[in-house]
Amino acid sequence: MTLSERPHQKYKTLSTEAATFVLRAVAKHSPELAQAVVDCGALDALVISLEEFDPGVKEAAAWAIGYIARHNAQLSQAVVDAGVVPLLVLCIQEPEIALKRVAASALSDIAKHTPELAQTVVDTGAIAHLAQMILNPDAKLKRQVFSALSQIAKHSVDVAEMVVEAEIFPAALVCLKDPDEYVQKNVATLIREITKHTPETGVMAAENLGVPQLAICLEEEQEDHIKAATAWSFGQIGRHTPEHAKAVAVANVLPKLLNLYLDTESSEDLQVKAKKALKSILQKCTYLPALEPLLYEAPSNILKHVICQFSKVLPHDSKARRLFVTSGGLKKVQEIKAEPGSAIQEYINAINSCYPEEIVRYYSPGYSETLLERIDNYQPV
């Protein structure tokens, strides 16, 4: 390029960026305006801009593409059909941080709508390149990376497993403590999206995340939205099988969830998610030592799930029946005031039927007074 050509090239770049900025400004306002941008043939121009050498032009084009794609699946499909996804994946491999951010954001906007669109992003190898950036020091980039991975993982078991297999854990756990609250939130969302699918993804998440590490997060995290997402994740892991529930229970998660549910300082969302997680885990948990403390602390709407699990396990486990007596559990159950005919009363009846009648009477409230009365009324021969 000669000296005389350089100003011309500079002005061309500036005019391209300016035109792309206008397209972005129009497209962001509504699906109808974004569709008008597509209908006028602008996607072809944006694809050409993504292939430009200048990173500023690429960034402007990626931004406009994201604004078009985010509205709905139809517009996102139009973007995909124009061939932008491989170019966006190339953009996240460029050295410029600003370009990486916008390209990752655009991939997130494309992937979020349908499993098919997410699969298109996956098929270009995006997961591996996104996974490589999760410990990048730039907070705004990490926000977009975790958002994109979440939007991919949410659609199906297969893609969720691919995200886990990209070895994002345990490194992603570090980002639960990131100073940037949006990074924290997006990591927690990613964990939630991965663990929600099936027992298999629950196992993969448990193995890769480490339930004890998540339990620490539940206890030490200050932000309610992070604790809410973590509670939700525990519910998703624990609801699959008794083994999953036990893995969660032995990490002492149940009392923590109960405290978050009962704490008046907890946000409404956190209380709701903690309550749902508790119920999901309790309905699968057959590990009685972890359930017994809840007999003394849980309100009636949670307590009925605890009593239900004891009523299922005790009839088939003689050792557990003995421990339930010596630990004070049977005595505590007799103290529960349940409405006749209620579900919890039926569970209590099932537990009592596991023991001789005199044992149940012995641990029932008022029995000691009855014995004392018998002593008072007893007349020695």
Short mmCIF file of C-alpha atoms in Angstrom, two decimals:
data_model
loop_
_atom_site.label_atom_id
_atom_site.label_comp_id
_atom_site.label_asym_id
_atom_site.label_seq_id
_atom_site.Cartn_x
_atom_site.Cartn_y
_atom_site.Cartn_z
CA MET A 1 0.00 0.00 0.00
CA THR A 2 1.38 3.44 -0.96
CA LEU A 3 1.22 6.46 1.29
CA SER A 4 -1.45 7.97 -0.93
CA GLU A 5 -3.65 4.86 -0.52
CA ARG A 6 -3.54 4.77 3.29
CA PRO A 7 -5.96 7.65 3.98
CA HIS A 8 -8.41 6.11 1.52
CA GLN A 9 -8.22 2.77 3.35
CA LYS A 10 -8.66 4.55 6.69
CA TYR A 11 -11.77 6.38 5.49
CA LYS A 12 -13.16 3.13 4.03
CA THR A 13 -12.71 1.41 7.40
CA LEU A 14 -14.34 4.29 9.25
CA SER A 15 -17.28 4.41 6.87
CA THR A 16 -17.77 0.64 7.17
CA GLU A 17 -17.73 0.86 10.96
CA ALA A 18 -20.18 3.77 10.84
CA ALA A 19 -22.57 1.90 8.55
CA THR A 20 -22.39 -1.17 10.78
CA PHE A 21 -23.07 0.98 13.82
CA VAL A 22 -26.23 2.29 12.15
CA LEU A 23 -27.39 -1.28 11.37
CA ARG A 24 -26.78 -2.23 14.99
CA ALA A 25 -28.65 0.80 16.29
CA VAL A 26 -31.67 -0.08 14.14
CA ALA A 27 -31.65 -3.84 14.76
CA LYS A 28 -31.52 -3.71 18.54
CA HIS A 29 -34.90 -2.04 19.04
CA SER A 30 -37.36 -4.72 17.93
CA PRO A 31 -37.71 -7.96 15.95
CA GLU A 32 -39.50 -6.04 13.20
CA LEU A 33 -36.66 -3.58 12.72
CA ALA A 34 -34.10 -6.39 12.90
CA GLN A 35 -36.07 -8.25 10.21
CA ALA A 36 -36.02 -5.11 8.07
CA VAL A 37 -32.22 -5.03 8.39
CA VAL A 38 -32.10 -8.67 7.21
CA ASP A 39 -34.57 -8.04 4.37
CA CYS A 40 -32.46 -5.24 2.93
CA GLY A 41 -29.56 -7.65 2.47
CA ALA A 42 -27.41 -6.27 5.29
CA LEU A 43 -26.31 -9.73 6.51
CA ASP A 44 -24.13 -10.19 3.41
CA ALA A 45 -22.39 -6.93 4.19
CA LEU A 46 -21.92 -7.93 7.82
CA VAL A 47 -20.37 -11.25 6.77
CA ILE A 48 -17.91 -9.37 4.56
CA SER A 49 -17.11 -7.10 7.52
CA LEU A 50 -16.38 -10.14 9.71
CA GLU A 51 -13.78 -11.17 7.15
CA GLU A 52 -12.08 -7.74 7.20
CA PHE A 53 -8.55 -7.45 8.55
CA ASP A 54 -9.38 -4.52 10.83
CA PRO A 55 -10.52 -5.75 14.29
CA GLY A 56 -12.70 -2.66 14.79
CA VAL A 57 -14.74 -3.50 11.71
CA LYS A 58 -15.09 -7.11 12.84
CA GLU A 59 -16.19 -6.00 16.30
CA ALA A 60 -18.84 -3.66 14.90
CA ALA A 61 -20.16 -6.40 12.63
CA ALA A 62 -20.28 -8.99 15.41
CA TRP A 63 -22.15 -6.53 17.59
CA ALA A 64 -24.78 -5.91 14.89
CA ILE A 65 -25.15 -9.66 14.31
CA GLY A 66 -25.74 -10.27 17.99
CA TYR A 67 -28.44 -7.61 18.10
CA ILE A 68 -30.21 -9.25 15.17
CA ALA A 69 -29.93 -12.79 16.52
CA ARG A 70 -31.04 -12.11 20.08
CA HIS A 71 -34.66 -11.31 19.20
CA ASN A 72 -35.97 -14.72 18.14
CA ALA A 73 -35.16 -18.07 16.55
CA GLN A 74 -36.17 -17.00 13.04
CA LEU A 75 -33.73 -14.07 13.00
CA SER A 76 -31.06 -16.21 14.61
CA GLN A 77 -31.53 -18.81 11.88
CA ALA A 78 -31.16 -16.11 9.23
CA VAL A 79 -27.85 -15.15 10.80
CA VAL A 80 -26.73 -18.79 10.81
CA ASP A 81 -27.80 -19.26 7.18
CA ALA A 82 -25.65 -16.28 6.22
CA GLY A 83 -22.60 -18.23 7.42
CA VAL A 84 -21.54 -16.06 10.35
CA VAL A 85 -21.03 -18.73 13.04
CA PRO A 86 -17.62 -20.03 11.83
CA LEU A 87 -16.48 -16.42 11.44
CA LEU A 88 -17.57 -15.59 14.99
CA VAL A 89 -15.63 -18.60 16.27
CA LEU A 90 -12.58 -17.25 14.46
CA CYS A 91 -13.19 -13.87 16.11
CA ILE A 92 -13.05 -15.32 19.64
CA GLN A 93 -9.58 -16.61 18.76
CA GLU A 94 -8.31 -13.13 17.82
CA PRO A 95 -6.01 -11.35 20.30
CA GLU A 96 -8.23 -8.28 20.78
CA ILE A 97 -10.24 -8.60 24.02
CA ALA A 98 -13.05 -6.33 22.84
CA LEU A 99 -13.55 -8.46 19.73
CA LYS A 100 -13.53 -11.66 21.80
CA ARG A 101 -16.23 -10.22 24.10
CA VAL A 102 -18.60 -9.21 21.33
CA ALA A 103 -18.12 -12.43 19.34
CA ALA A 104 -18.80 -14.57 22.44
CA SER A 105 -21.90 -12.49 23.15
CA ALA A 106 -23.15 -12.99 19.60
CA LEU A 107 -22.63 -16.77 19.85
CA SER A 108 -24.65 -16.71 23.08
CA ASP A 109 -27.45 -14.79 21.35
CA ILE A 110 -27.55 -17.34 18.53
CA ALA A 111 -27.41 -20.44 20.72
CA LYS A 112 -30.09 -19.47 23.22
CA HIS A 113 -33.21 -19.98 21.13
CA THR A 114 -33.36 -23.66 20.10
CA PRO A 115 -31.38 -26.92 20.40
CA GLU A 116 -30.76 -26.81 16.65
CA LEU A 117 -29.20 -23.36 16.77
CA ALA A 118 -27.09 -24.36 19.76
CA GLN A 119 -25.94 -27.44 17.86
CA THR A 120 -24.85 -25.23 14.96
CA VAL A 121 -22.62 -23.31 17.36
CA VAL A 122 -21.30 -26.56 18.84
CA ASP A 123 -20.52 -28.02 15.41
CA THR A 124 -18.09 -25.18 14.69
CA GLY A 125 -15.96 -26.16 17.69
CA ALA A 126 -17.02 -23.15 19.76
CA ILE A 127 -17.10 -24.98 23.11
CA ALA A 128 -13.39 -25.73 23.21
CA HIS A 129 -12.44 -22.15 22.34
CA LEU A 130 -14.87 -20.70 24.88
CA ALA A 131 -13.61 -23.07 27.57
CA GLN A 132 -10.06 -21.84 27.07
CA MET A 133 -11.09 -18.33 28.14
CA ILE A 134 -12.83 -19.03 31.45
CA LEU A 135 -9.81 -17.90 33.49
CA ASN A 136 -9.06 -14.85 31.34
CA PRO A 137 -8.47 -11.87 33.66
CA ASP A 138 -10.97 -9.71 31.76
CA ALA A 139 -14.26 -9.82 33.69
CA LYS A 140 -16.43 -8.63 30.80
CA LEU A 141 -15.07 -11.40 28.59
CA LYS A 142 -15.71 -14.02 31.28
CA ARG A 143 -19.30 -12.82 31.59
CA GLN A 144 -19.89 -13.50 27.90
CA VAL A 145 -18.02 -16.82 27.91
CA PHE A 146 -20.07 -18.26 30.78
CA SER A 147 -23.25 -16.86 29.25
CA ALA A 148 -22.50 -18.56 25.93
CA LEU A 149 -21.67 -21.89 27.59
CA SER A 150 -24.91 -21.68 29.60
CA GLN A 151 -27.00 -20.97 26.53
CA ILE A 152 -25.44 -23.98 24.82
CA ALA A 153 -25.66 -26.38 27.79
CA LYS A 154 -29.29 -25.68 28.63
CA HIS A 155 -30.76 -27.37 25.55
CA SER A 156 -29.89 -31.06 25.88
CA VAL A 157 -27.98 -33.76 27.71
CA ASP A 158 -25.57 -34.23 24.82
CA VAL A 159 -24.39 -30.64 24.61
CA ALA A 160 -24.28 -30.32 28.42
CA GLU A 161 -21.95 -33.32 28.52
CA MET A 162 -19.79 -31.74 25.82
CA VAL A 163 -19.46 -28.61 27.93
CA VAL A 164 -18.39 -30.67 30.97
CA GLU A 165 -15.99 -32.70 28.85
CA ALA A 166 -14.28 -29.46 27.77
CA GLU A 167 -12.77 -29.54 31.28
CA ILE A 168 -14.29 -26.29 32.47
CA PHE A 169 -14.38 -27.71 36.01
CA PRO A 170 -13.00 -27.28 38.58
CA ALA A 171 -11.54 -24.06 37.13
CA ALA A 172 -15.01 -22.54 36.74
CA LEU A 173 -15.56 -22.89 40.49
CA VAL A 174 -12.85 -20.31 41.05
CA CYS A 175 -15.07 -17.84 39.22
CA LEU A 176 -17.86 -18.30 41.76
CA LYS A 177 -15.63 -16.07 43.90
CA ASP A 178 -14.90 -13.60 41.11
CA PRO A 179 -15.08 -9.93 42.18
CA ASP A 180 -17.49 -9.31 39.28
CA GLU A 181 -21.03 -10.22 40.35
CA TYR A 182 -22.14 -10.90 36.77
CA VAL A 183 -19.34 -13.45 36.34
CA GLN A 184 -20.49 -15.14 39.57
CA LYS A 185 -24.10 -15.16 38.39
CA ASN A 186 -23.28 -16.58 34.97
CA VAL A 187 -21.10 -19.35 36.45
CA ALA A 188 -23.89 -20.32 38.82
CA THR A 189 -26.34 -20.33 35.91
CA LEU A 190 -24.00 -22.57 33.93
CA ILE A 191 -23.81 -25.05 36.81
CA ARG A 192 -27.59 -25.03 37.02
CA GLU A 193 -28.04 -25.63 33.29
CA ILE A 194 -25.60 -28.54 33.30
CA THR A 195 -27.02 -30.34 36.32
CA LYS A 196 -30.71 -30.13 35.40
CA HIS A 197 -30.86 -32.73 32.65
CA THR A 198 -30.46 -36.35 33.80
CA PRO A 199 -28.78 -38.57 36.41
CA GLU A 200 -25.81 -38.90 34.05
CA THR A 201 -25.16 -35.16 33.85
CA GLY A 202 -25.82 -34.97 37.58
CA VAL A 203 -23.07 -37.55 38.12
CA MET A 204 -20.71 -35.75 35.75
CA ALA A 205 -21.36 -32.44 37.49
CA ALA A 206 -20.94 -33.95 40.95
CA GLU A 207 -17.66 -35.59 39.95
CA ASN A 208 -16.28 -32.52 38.22
CA LEU A 209 -17.61 -29.83 40.52
CA GLY A 210 -17.16 -31.56 43.84
CA VAL A 211 -20.21 -31.37 46.08
CA PRO A 212 -18.11 -30.23 49.09
CA GLN A 213 -16.86 -27.23 47.12
CA LEU A 214 -20.40 -26.25 46.20
CA ALA A 215 -21.40 -26.69 49.85
CA ILE A 216 -18.70 -24.21 50.84
CA CYS A 217 -20.08 -21.78 48.29
CA LEU A 218 -23.56 -22.19 49.77
CA GLU A 219 -22.25 -21.32 53.22
CA GLU A 220 -19.71 -18.59 52.48
CA GLU A 221 -21.19 -16.78 49.47
CA GLN A 222 -22.64 -13.35 50.29
CA GLU A 223 -24.79 -12.77 47.21
CA ASP A 224 -28.28 -14.24 47.41
CA HIS A 225 -28.57 -14.86 43.66
CA ILE A 226 -25.42 -17.02 43.76
CA LYS A 227 -26.68 -18.97 46.76
CA ALA A 228 -30.03 -19.39 45.00
CA ALA A 229 -28.41 -20.85 41.89
CA THR A 230 -26.20 -23.11 44.04
CA ALA A 231 -29.24 -24.32 46.00
CA TRP A 232 -31.02 -25.03 42.72
CA SER A 233 -27.99 -27.00 41.52
CA PHE A 234 -28.01 -29.14 44.66
CA GLY A 235 -31.67 -29.87 44.06
CA GLN A 236 -30.92 -30.94 40.51
CA ILE A 237 -28.05 -33.20 41.60
CA GLY A 238 -29.86 -34.72 44.58
CA ARG A 239 -33.18 -35.43 42.91
CA HIS A 240 -31.89 -38.17 40.61
CA THR A 241 -31.16 -41.21 42.81
CA PRO A 242 -30.63 -42.10 46.50
CA GLU A 243 -26.87 -42.14 45.81
CA HIS A 244 -26.99 -38.58 44.48
CA ALA A 245 -29.08 -37.49 47.45
CA LYS A 246 -26.66 -39.12 49.89
CA ALA A 247 -23.68 -37.38 48.25
CA VAL A 248 -25.41 -34.07 48.86
CA ALA A 249 -26.61 -34.99 52.36
CA VAL A 250 -23.22 -36.13 53.70
CA ALA A 251 -21.80 -32.72 52.75
CA ASN A 252 -24.16 -31.29 55.39
CA VAL A 253 -26.13 -29.41 52.76
CA LEU A 254 -29.62 -30.13 54.12
CA PRO A 255 -29.33 -27.98 57.29
CA LYS A 256 -27.81 -25.17 55.22
CA LEU A 257 -30.68 -25.26 52.76
CA LEU A 258 -33.15 -25.30 55.64
CA ASN A 259 -31.50 -22.28 57.26
CA LEU A 260 -31.59 -20.35 53.97
CA TYR A 261 -35.26 -21.22 53.54
CA LEU A 262 -36.16 -20.10 57.07
CA ASP A 263 -33.92 -17.02 57.18
CA THR A 264 -36.08 -13.90 56.91
CA GLU A 265 -33.06 -12.07 55.49
CA SER A 266 -32.96 -14.38 52.46
CA SER A 267 -34.42 -13.06 49.22
CA GLU A 268 -37.74 -14.52 48.09
CA ASP A 269 -36.01 -16.26 45.17
CA LEU A 270 -33.44 -17.83 47.49
CA GLN A 271 -36.15 -19.04 49.88
CA VAL A 272 -38.14 -20.60 47.04
CA LYS A 273 -35.11 -22.35 45.52
CA ALA A 274 -33.85 -23.58 48.90
CA LYS A 275 -37.29 -25.01 49.69
CA LYS A 276 -37.60 -26.75 46.32
CA ALA A 277 -34.07 -28.14 46.58
CA LEU A 278 -34.78 -29.50 50.06
CA LYS A 279 -37.92 -31.29 48.90
CA SER A 280 -36.21 -32.69 45.80
CA ILE A 281 -33.30 -34.10 47.83
CA LEU A 282 -35.44 -35.38 50.70
CA GLN A 283 -37.73 -37.32 48.36
CA LYS A 284 -34.72 -39.40 47.24
CA CYS A 285 -32.61 -39.45 50.41
CA THR A 286 -32.55 -42.74 52.32
CA TYR A 287 -29.44 -41.88 54.37
CA LEU A 288 -31.13 -41.52 57.75
CA PRO A 289 -28.25 -40.04 59.82
CA ALA A 290 -28.43 -36.92 57.63
CA LEU A 291 -32.21 -36.70 57.95
CA GLU A 292 -32.50 -37.04 61.72
CA PRO A 293 -31.36 -33.49 62.66
CA LEU A 294 -34.21 -32.15 60.53
CA LEU A 295 -36.72 -33.86 62.84
CA TYR A 296 -35.91 -31.19 65.42
CA GLU A 297 -35.59 -28.14 63.15
CA ALA A 298 -37.86 -28.43 60.11
CA PRO A 299 -41.30 -26.80 59.87
CA SER A 300 -44.25 -29.07 59.16
CA ASN A 301 -44.21 -28.59 55.36
CA ILE A 302 -40.63 -29.91 55.25
CA LEU A 303 -40.96 -32.29 58.18
CA LYS A 304 -43.54 -34.42 56.38
CA HIS A 305 -40.95 -35.28 53.69
CA VAL A 306 -38.43 -36.23 56.38
CA ILE A 307 -40.93 -38.45 58.23
CA CYS A 308 -41.93 -40.02 54.91
CA GLN A 309 -38.37 -41.19 54.26
CA PHE A 310 -38.10 -42.76 57.72
CA SER A 311 -41.40 -44.56 57.12
CA LYS A 312 -39.95 -46.02 53.91
CA VAL A 313 -36.57 -47.16 55.30
CA LEU A 314 -37.26 -48.34 58.87
CA PRO A 315 -39.52 -51.31 57.96
CA HIS A 316 -36.63 -52.88 56.03
CA ASP A 317 -33.60 -52.05 58.25
CA SER A 318 -33.38 -53.50 61.77
CA LYS A 319 -30.14 -51.66 62.59
CA ALA A 320 -31.70 -48.37 61.58
CA ARG A 321 -34.74 -49.13 63.76
CA ARG A 322 -32.55 -49.64 66.82
CA LEU A 323 -30.51 -46.48 66.14
CA PHE A 324 -33.71 -44.51 65.69
CA VAL A 325 -34.71 -45.45 69.23
CA THR A 326 -31.34 -44.88 70.93
CA SER A 327 -30.78 -41.54 69.18
CA GLY A 328 -34.10 -40.17 70.42
CA GLY A 329 -35.69 -40.14 66.98
CA LEU A 330 -38.64 -42.34 67.92
CA LYS A 331 -39.35 -40.18 70.98
CA LYS A 332 -39.27 -37.05 68.82
CA VAL A 333 -41.73 -38.56 66.33
CA GLN A 334 -44.21 -39.26 69.14
CA GLU A 335 -44.08 -35.56 70.07
CA ILE A 336 -45.18 -34.41 66.62
CA LYS A 337 -48.72 -33.10 66.65
CA ALA A 338 -50.31 -34.25 63.40
CA GLU A 339 -53.88 -33.96 62.20
CA PRO A 340 -55.70 -37.32 62.21
CA GLY A 341 -55.86 -38.70 58.69
CA SER A 342 -53.12 -36.36 57.40
CA ALA A 343 -50.20 -37.65 55.33
CA ILE A 344 -47.73 -37.01 58.13
CA GLN A 345 -49.91 -38.96 60.59
CA GLU A 346 -49.95 -41.88 58.17
CA TYR A 347 -46.14 -41.76 58.01
CA ILE A 348 -45.94 -41.70 61.83
CA ASN A 349 -48.28 -44.70 62.01
CA ALA A 350 -46.04 -46.56 59.56
CA ILE A 351 -42.99 -45.81 61.72
CA ASN A 352 -44.77 -46.87 64.93
CA SER A 353 -45.82 -50.15 63.33
CA CYS A 354 -42.11 -51.04 63.12
CA TYR A 355 -41.90 -51.31 66.94
CA PRO A 356 -43.62 -53.26 69.71
CA GLU A 357 -46.58 -51.35 71.12
CA GLU A 358 -45.02 -51.03 74.59
CA ILE A 359 -41.91 -49.35 73.09
CA VAL A 360 -44.05 -46.78 71.30
CA ARG A 361 -46.01 -46.14 74.51
CA TYR A 362 -42.80 -45.79 76.51
CA TYR A 363 -41.58 -42.96 74.27
CA SER A 364 -44.94 -41.23 73.94
CA PRO A 365 -45.51 -37.90 75.75
CA GLY A 366 -47.06 -38.34 79.19
CA TYR A 367 -46.01 -41.96 79.58
CA SER A 368 -43.73 -41.19 82.54
CA GLU A 369 -46.66 -39.50 84.31
CA THR A 370 -48.80 -42.56 83.60
CA LEU A 371 -46.13 -44.77 85.19
CA LEU A 372 -45.96 -42.47 88.19
CA GLU A 373 -49.73 -42.67 88.57
CA ARG A 374 -49.50 -46.44 88.45
CA ILE A 375 -46.87 -46.30 91.18
CA ASP A 376 -49.09 -44.01 93.27
CA ASN A 377 -52.06 -46.32 92.81
CA TYR A 378 -50.09 -49.52 93.30
CA GLN A 379 -50.91 -51.38 96.45
CA PRO A 380 -48.18 -53.85 97.51
CA VAL A 381 -49.43 -57.21 98.62
#
